[in-house]
């Protein structure tokens, strides 16, 4: 599914209602979700911090991707789709749109960390061209778990 189909839209975060939606997706998706204060701090530097939301006809924020632009790389901090929307290609569409924006901003590469046990997300990232590059031991809490570091070397393809 492409990000420009009528079924979904991917757009920059637009105000407090979108942030509330992001926080809801966080709570539904992560055992240690970010808080409103954490996002407010991040959003103070809009040249570095970028957040895109995934919209459907019936949900203002069905998913989101938050990333930092660091020189010519994007560092994906958080990406999630509400559980009821998973398995429909929305995560793929969201990340493909993020790569388009990353290219527009001058990025050439992308990186992220994923829980070692999150095989479903790892399969998604692999299909999108990410490859394992290392492990961060005991990176996650609640529960404590290793993170697999993934890189995509070329966001242009």
PDB file of C-alpha atoms in Angstrom:
ATOM      1  CA  UNK A   1       0.000   0.000   0.000  1.00  0.00           C
ATOM      2  CA  UNK A   2       1.392   3.390  -0.922  1.00  0.00           C
ATOM      3  CA  UNK A   3       1.350   6.310   1.506  1.00  0.00           C
ATOM      4  CA  UNK A   4      -0.568   8.425  -0.996  1.00  0.00           C
ATOM      5  CA  UNK A   5      -3.564   6.084  -1.368  1.00  0.00           C
ATOM      6  CA  UNK A   6      -6.943   7.443  -0.238  1.00  0.00           C
ATOM      7  CA  UNK A   7      -7.043   4.883   2.586  1.00  0.00           C
ATOM      8  CA  UNK A   8      -4.188   6.514   4.506  1.00  0.00           C
ATOM      9  CA  UNK A   9      -2.167   9.695   4.711  1.00  0.00           C
ATOM     10  CA  UNK A  10       1.248  10.325   6.245  1.00  0.00           C
ATOM     11  CA  UNK A  11       1.776  13.899   7.410  1.00  0.00           C
ATOM     12  CA  UNK A  12       3.947  15.889   9.802  1.00  0.00           C
ATOM     13  CA  UNK A  13       2.725  16.066  13.391  1.00  0.00           C
ATOM     14  CA  UNK A  14       0.251  18.923  13.624  1.00  0.00           C
ATOM     15  CA  UNK A  15      -0.422  20.174  17.124  1.00  0.00           C
ATOM     16  CA  UNK A  16      -1.552  18.863  20.459  1.00  0.00           C
ATOM     17  CA  UNK A  17      -4.320  16.563  19.149  1.00  0.00           C
ATOM     18  CA  UNK A  18      -1.746  14.709  17.051  1.00  0.00           C
ATOM     19  CA  UNK A  19       0.614  14.483  20.018  1.00  0.00           C
ATOM     20  CA  UNK A  20      -2.200  13.017  22.121  1.00  0.00           C
ATOM     21  CA  UNK A  21      -2.703  10.410  19.386  1.00  0.00           C
ATOM     22  CA  UNK A  22       1.021   9.635  19.346  1.00  0.00           C
ATOM     23  CA  UNK A  23       0.934   9.103  23.113  1.00  0.00           C
ATOM     24  CA  UNK A  24      -2.034   6.728  22.725  1.00  0.00           C
ATOM     25  CA  UNK A  25      -0.142   4.703  20.098  1.00  0.00           C
ATOM     26  CA  UNK A  26       2.895   4.674  22.433  1.00  0.00           C
ATOM     27  CA  UNK A  27       0.768   3.331  25.307  1.00  0.00           C
ATOM     28  CA  UNK A  28      -0.728   0.613  23.075  1.00  0.00           C
ATOM     29  CA  UNK A  29       2.641  -0.405  21.634  1.00  0.00           C
ATOM     30  CA  UNK A  30       5.436  -0.118  24.190  1.00  0.00           C
ATOM     31  CA  UNK A  31       6.063  -1.374  27.721  1.00  0.00           C
ATOM     32  CA  UNK A  32       7.988   1.808  28.548  1.00  0.00           C
ATOM     33  CA  UNK A  33       6.248   4.531  26.498  1.00  0.00           C
ATOM     34  CA  UNK A  34       7.540   8.061  26.109  1.00  0.00           C
ATOM     35  CA  UNK A  35       5.675  10.778  28.003  1.00  0.00           C
ATOM     36  CA  UNK A  36       4.195  14.055  26.785  1.00  0.00           C
ATOM     37  CA  UNK A  37       7.083  15.848  28.522  1.00  0.00           C
ATOM     38  CA  UNK A  38       9.662  13.770  26.658  1.00  0.00           C
ATOM     39  CA  UNK A  39       8.063  14.647  23.321  1.00  0.00           C
ATOM     40  CA  UNK A  40       7.700  18.313  24.304  1.00  0.00           C
ATOM     41  CA  UNK A  41      11.429  18.409  25.029  1.00  0.00           C
ATOM     42  CA  UNK A  42      12.204  16.711  21.701  1.00  0.00           C
ATOM     43  CA  UNK A  43       9.984  19.086  19.758  1.00  0.00           C
ATOM     44  CA  UNK A  44      11.881  22.128  21.019  1.00  0.00           C
ATOM     45  CA  UNK A  45      14.424  21.459  18.276  1.00  0.00           C
ATOM     46  CA  UNK A  46      12.354  21.053  15.100  1.00  0.00           C
ATOM     47  CA  UNK A  47      15.471  21.205  12.917  1.00  0.00           C
ATOM     48  CA  UNK A  48      16.543  17.865  14.402  1.00  0.00           C
ATOM     49  CA  UNK A  49      13.326  16.217  15.651  1.00  0.00           C
ATOM     50  CA  UNK A  50      10.715  15.164  13.097  1.00  0.00           C
ATOM     51  CA  UNK A  51       7.473  13.296  13.746  1.00  0.00           C
ATOM     52  CA  UNK A  52       5.166  11.948  11.065  1.00  0.00           C
ATOM     53  CA  UNK A  53       1.714  10.556  11.770  1.00  0.00           C
ATOM     54  CA  UNK A  54      -0.222   7.938   9.849  1.00  0.00           C
ATOM     55  CA  UNK A  55      -3.900   8.790   9.393  1.00  0.00           C
ATOM     56  CA  UNK A  56      -6.756   6.576   8.262  1.00  0.00           C
ATOM     57  CA  UNK A  57     -10.317   7.568   7.396  1.00  0.00           C
ATOM     58  CA  UNK A  58     -11.445   6.547  10.880  1.00  0.00           C
ATOM     59  CA  UNK A  59      -8.388   7.354  13.010  1.00  0.00           C
ATOM     60  CA  UNK A  60      -6.550  10.679  13.279  1.00  0.00           C
ATOM     61  CA  UNK A  61      -3.323   8.959  14.464  1.00  0.00           C
ATOM     62  CA  UNK A  62      -3.163   5.266  13.576  1.00  0.00           C
ATOM     63  CA  UNK A  63       0.635   5.246  13.761  1.00  0.00           C
ATOM     64  CA  UNK A  64       3.678   7.480  13.864  1.00  0.00           C
ATOM     65  CA  UNK A  65       7.405   7.706  13.312  1.00  0.00           C
ATOM     66  CA  UNK A  66       9.671  10.025  15.304  1.00  0.00           C
ATOM     67  CA  UNK A  67      13.219  10.535  14.087  1.00  0.00           C
ATOM     68  CA  UNK A  68      16.207  12.787  14.435  1.00  0.00           C
ATOM     69  CA  UNK A  69      18.085  14.186  11.476  1.00  0.00           C
ATOM     70  CA  UNK A  70      21.802  14.088  12.332  1.00  0.00           C
ATOM     71  CA  UNK A  71      23.936  15.417   9.473  1.00  0.00           C
ATOM     72  CA  UNK A  72      23.138  12.909   6.688  1.00  0.00           C
ATOM     73  CA  UNK A  73      21.488  10.208   8.809  1.00  0.00           C
ATOM     74  CA  UNK A  74      18.096   9.695  10.332  1.00  0.00           C
ATOM     75  CA  UNK A  75      17.933   8.050  13.721  1.00  0.00           C
ATOM     76  CA  UNK A  76      14.486   6.540  14.148  1.00  0.00           C
ATOM     77  CA  UNK A  77      13.640   6.872  17.834  1.00  0.00           C
ATOM     78  CA  UNK A  78      10.110   5.500  17.844  1.00  0.00           C
ATOM     79  CA  UNK A  79       7.862   3.978  15.237  1.00  0.00           C
ATOM     80  CA  UNK A  80       4.578   2.208  15.912  1.00  0.00           C
ATOM     81  CA  UNK A  81       1.168   1.422  14.480  1.00  0.00           C
ATOM     82  CA  UNK A  82      -1.875   0.805  16.666  1.00  0.00           C
ATOM     83  CA  UNK A  83      -2.375  -2.953  17.121  1.00  0.00           C
ATOM     84  CA  UNK A  84      -5.743  -2.924  15.299  1.00  0.00           C
ATOM     85  CA  UNK A  85      -4.027  -1.564  12.169  1.00  0.00           C
ATOM     86  CA  UNK A  86      -1.023  -3.889  12.118  1.00  0.00           C
ATOM     87  CA  UNK A  87      -0.549  -6.407   9.348  1.00  0.00           C
ATOM     88  CA  UNK A  88      -2.115  -4.169   6.677  1.00  0.00           C
ATOM     89  CA  UNK A  89       1.054  -2.630   5.233  1.00  0.00           C
ATOM     90  CA  UNK A  90       0.605   0.647   7.125  1.00  0.00           C
ATOM     91  CA  UNK A  91       3.997   0.410   8.856  1.00  0.00           C
ATOM     92  CA  UNK A  92       5.668  -0.114   5.494  1.00  0.00           C
ATOM     93  CA  UNK A  93       3.805   2.847   3.973  1.00  0.00           C
ATOM     94  CA  UNK A  94       4.687   5.033   6.948  1.00  0.00           C
ATOM     95  CA  UNK A  95       8.399   4.233   6.777  1.00  0.00           C
ATOM     96  CA  UNK A  96       8.543   4.614   2.998  1.00  0.00           C
ATOM     97  CA  UNK A  97       7.079   8.104   3.378  1.00  0.00           C
ATOM     98  CA  UNK A  98       9.608   8.853   6.128  1.00  0.00           C
ATOM     99  CA  UNK A  99      12.412   7.820   3.747  1.00  0.00           C
ATOM    100  CA  UNK A 100      11.073  10.254   1.129  1.00  0.00           C
ATOM    101  CA  UNK A 101      11.156  13.032   3.719  1.00  0.00           C
ATOM    102  CA  UNK A 102      14.617  11.940   4.893  1.00  0.00           C
ATOM    103  CA  UNK A 103      15.947  12.242   1.335  1.00  0.00           C
ATOM    104  CA  UNK A 104      14.368  15.683   1.015  1.00  0.00           C
ATOM    105  CA  UNK A 105      16.178  16.707   4.215  1.00  0.00           C
ATOM    106  CA  UNK A 106      19.516  15.432   2.869  1.00  0.00           C
ATOM    107  CA  UNK A 107      19.763  12.100   4.671  1.00  0.00           C
ATOM    108  CA  UNK A 108      21.547   9.198   3.058  1.00  0.00           C
ATOM    109  CA  UNK A 109      21.303   6.518   5.760  1.00  0.00           C
ATOM    110  CA  UNK A 110      18.908   5.423   8.488  1.00  0.00           C
ATOM    111  CA  UNK A 111      19.349   3.603  11.792  1.00  0.00           C
ATOM    112  CA  UNK A 112      17.198   2.338  14.634  1.00  0.00           C
ATOM    113  CA  UNK A 113      17.198  -0.086  17.543  1.00  0.00           C
ATOM    114  CA  UNK A 114      14.644  -2.871  17.980  1.00  0.00           C
ATOM    115  CA  UNK A 115      14.038  -5.322  20.817  1.00  0.00           C
ATOM    116  CA  UNK A 116      15.831  -8.597  20.157  1.00  0.00           C
ATOM    117  CA  UNK A 117      12.545 -10.449  20.758  1.00  0.00           C
ATOM    118  CA  UNK A 118      10.498  -8.316  18.333  1.00  0.00           C
ATOM    119  CA  UNK A 119      10.808 -10.607  15.330  1.00  0.00           C
ATOM    120  CA  UNK A 120       7.782  -9.118  13.553  1.00  0.00           C
ATOM    121  CA  UNK A 121       9.331  -5.641  13.529  1.00  0.00           C
ATOM    122  CA  UNK A 122      12.700  -7.070  12.510  1.00  0.00           C
ATOM    123  CA  UNK A 123      11.074  -8.759   9.492  1.00  0.00           C
ATOM    124  CA  UNK A 124       9.450  -5.449   8.507  1.00  0.00           C
ATOM    125  CA  UNK A 125      12.753  -3.593   8.791  1.00  0.00           C
ATOM    126  CA  UNK A 126      14.559  -6.293   6.815  1.00  0.00           C
ATOM    127  CA  UNK A 127      12.000  -6.000   3.989  1.00  0.00           C
ATOM    128  CA  UNK A 128      12.712  -2.254   3.977  1.00  0.00           C
ATOM    129  CA  UNK A 129      16.458  -2.783   3.544  1.00  0.00           C
ATOM    130  CA  UNK A 130      17.710  -2.593   7.132  1.00  0.00           C
ATOM    131  CA  UNK A 131      20.491  -4.968   8.181  1.00  0.00           C
ATOM    132  CA  UNK A 132      21.812  -5.832  11.663  1.00  0.00           C
ATOM    133  CA  UNK A 133      24.979  -3.959  12.616  1.00  0.00           C
ATOM    134  CA  UNK A 134      25.372  -4.738  16.309  1.00  0.00           C
ATOM    135  CA  UNK A 135      23.752  -5.271  19.674  1.00  0.00           C
ATOM    136  CA  UNK A 136      23.254  -2.940  22.633  1.00  0.00           C
ATOM    137  CA  UNK A 137      23.271  -5.178  25.693  1.00  0.00           C
ATOM    138  CA  UNK A 138      20.459  -4.609  28.197  1.00  0.00           C
ATOM    139  CA  UNK A 139      19.359  -1.485  26.293  1.00  0.00           C
ATOM    140  CA  UNK A 140      15.651  -1.808  27.032  1.00  0.00           C
ATOM    141  CA  UNK A 141      13.917  -1.890  30.388  1.00  0.00           C
ATOM    142  CA  UNK A 142      10.547  -3.298  31.441  1.00  0.00           C
ATOM    143  CA  UNK A 143      11.629  -5.999  30.665  1.00  0.00           C
ATOM    144  CA  UNK A 144      15.391  -5.679  30.391  1.00  0.00           C
ATOM    145  CA  UNK A 145      16.396  -6.818  26.933  1.00  0.00           C
ATOM    146  CA  UNK A 146      19.083  -6.384  24.297  1.00  0.00           C
ATOM    147  CA  UNK A 147      18.534  -4.104  21.304  1.00  0.00           C
ATOM    148  CA  UNK A 148      19.538  -5.062  17.794  1.00  0.00           C
ATOM    149  CA  UNK A 149      21.045  -2.068  15.985  1.00  0.00           C
ATOM    150  CA  UNK A 150      19.875  -1.877  12.379  1.00  0.00           C
ATOM    151  CA  UNK A 151      21.135   0.295   9.521  1.00  0.00           C
ATOM    152  CA  UNK A 152      19.809   1.043   6.088  1.00  0.00           C
ATOM    153  CA  UNK A 153      22.721   2.360   4.064  1.00  0.00           C
ATOM    154  CA  UNK A 154      20.789   4.073   1.293  1.00  0.00           C
ATOM    155  CA  UNK A 155      17.429   5.763   1.846  1.00  0.00           C
ATOM    156  CA  UNK A 156      17.379   6.670  -1.855  1.00  0.00           C
ATOM    157  CA  UNK A 157      16.253   3.193  -2.933  1.00  0.00           C
TER     158      UNK A 157
END
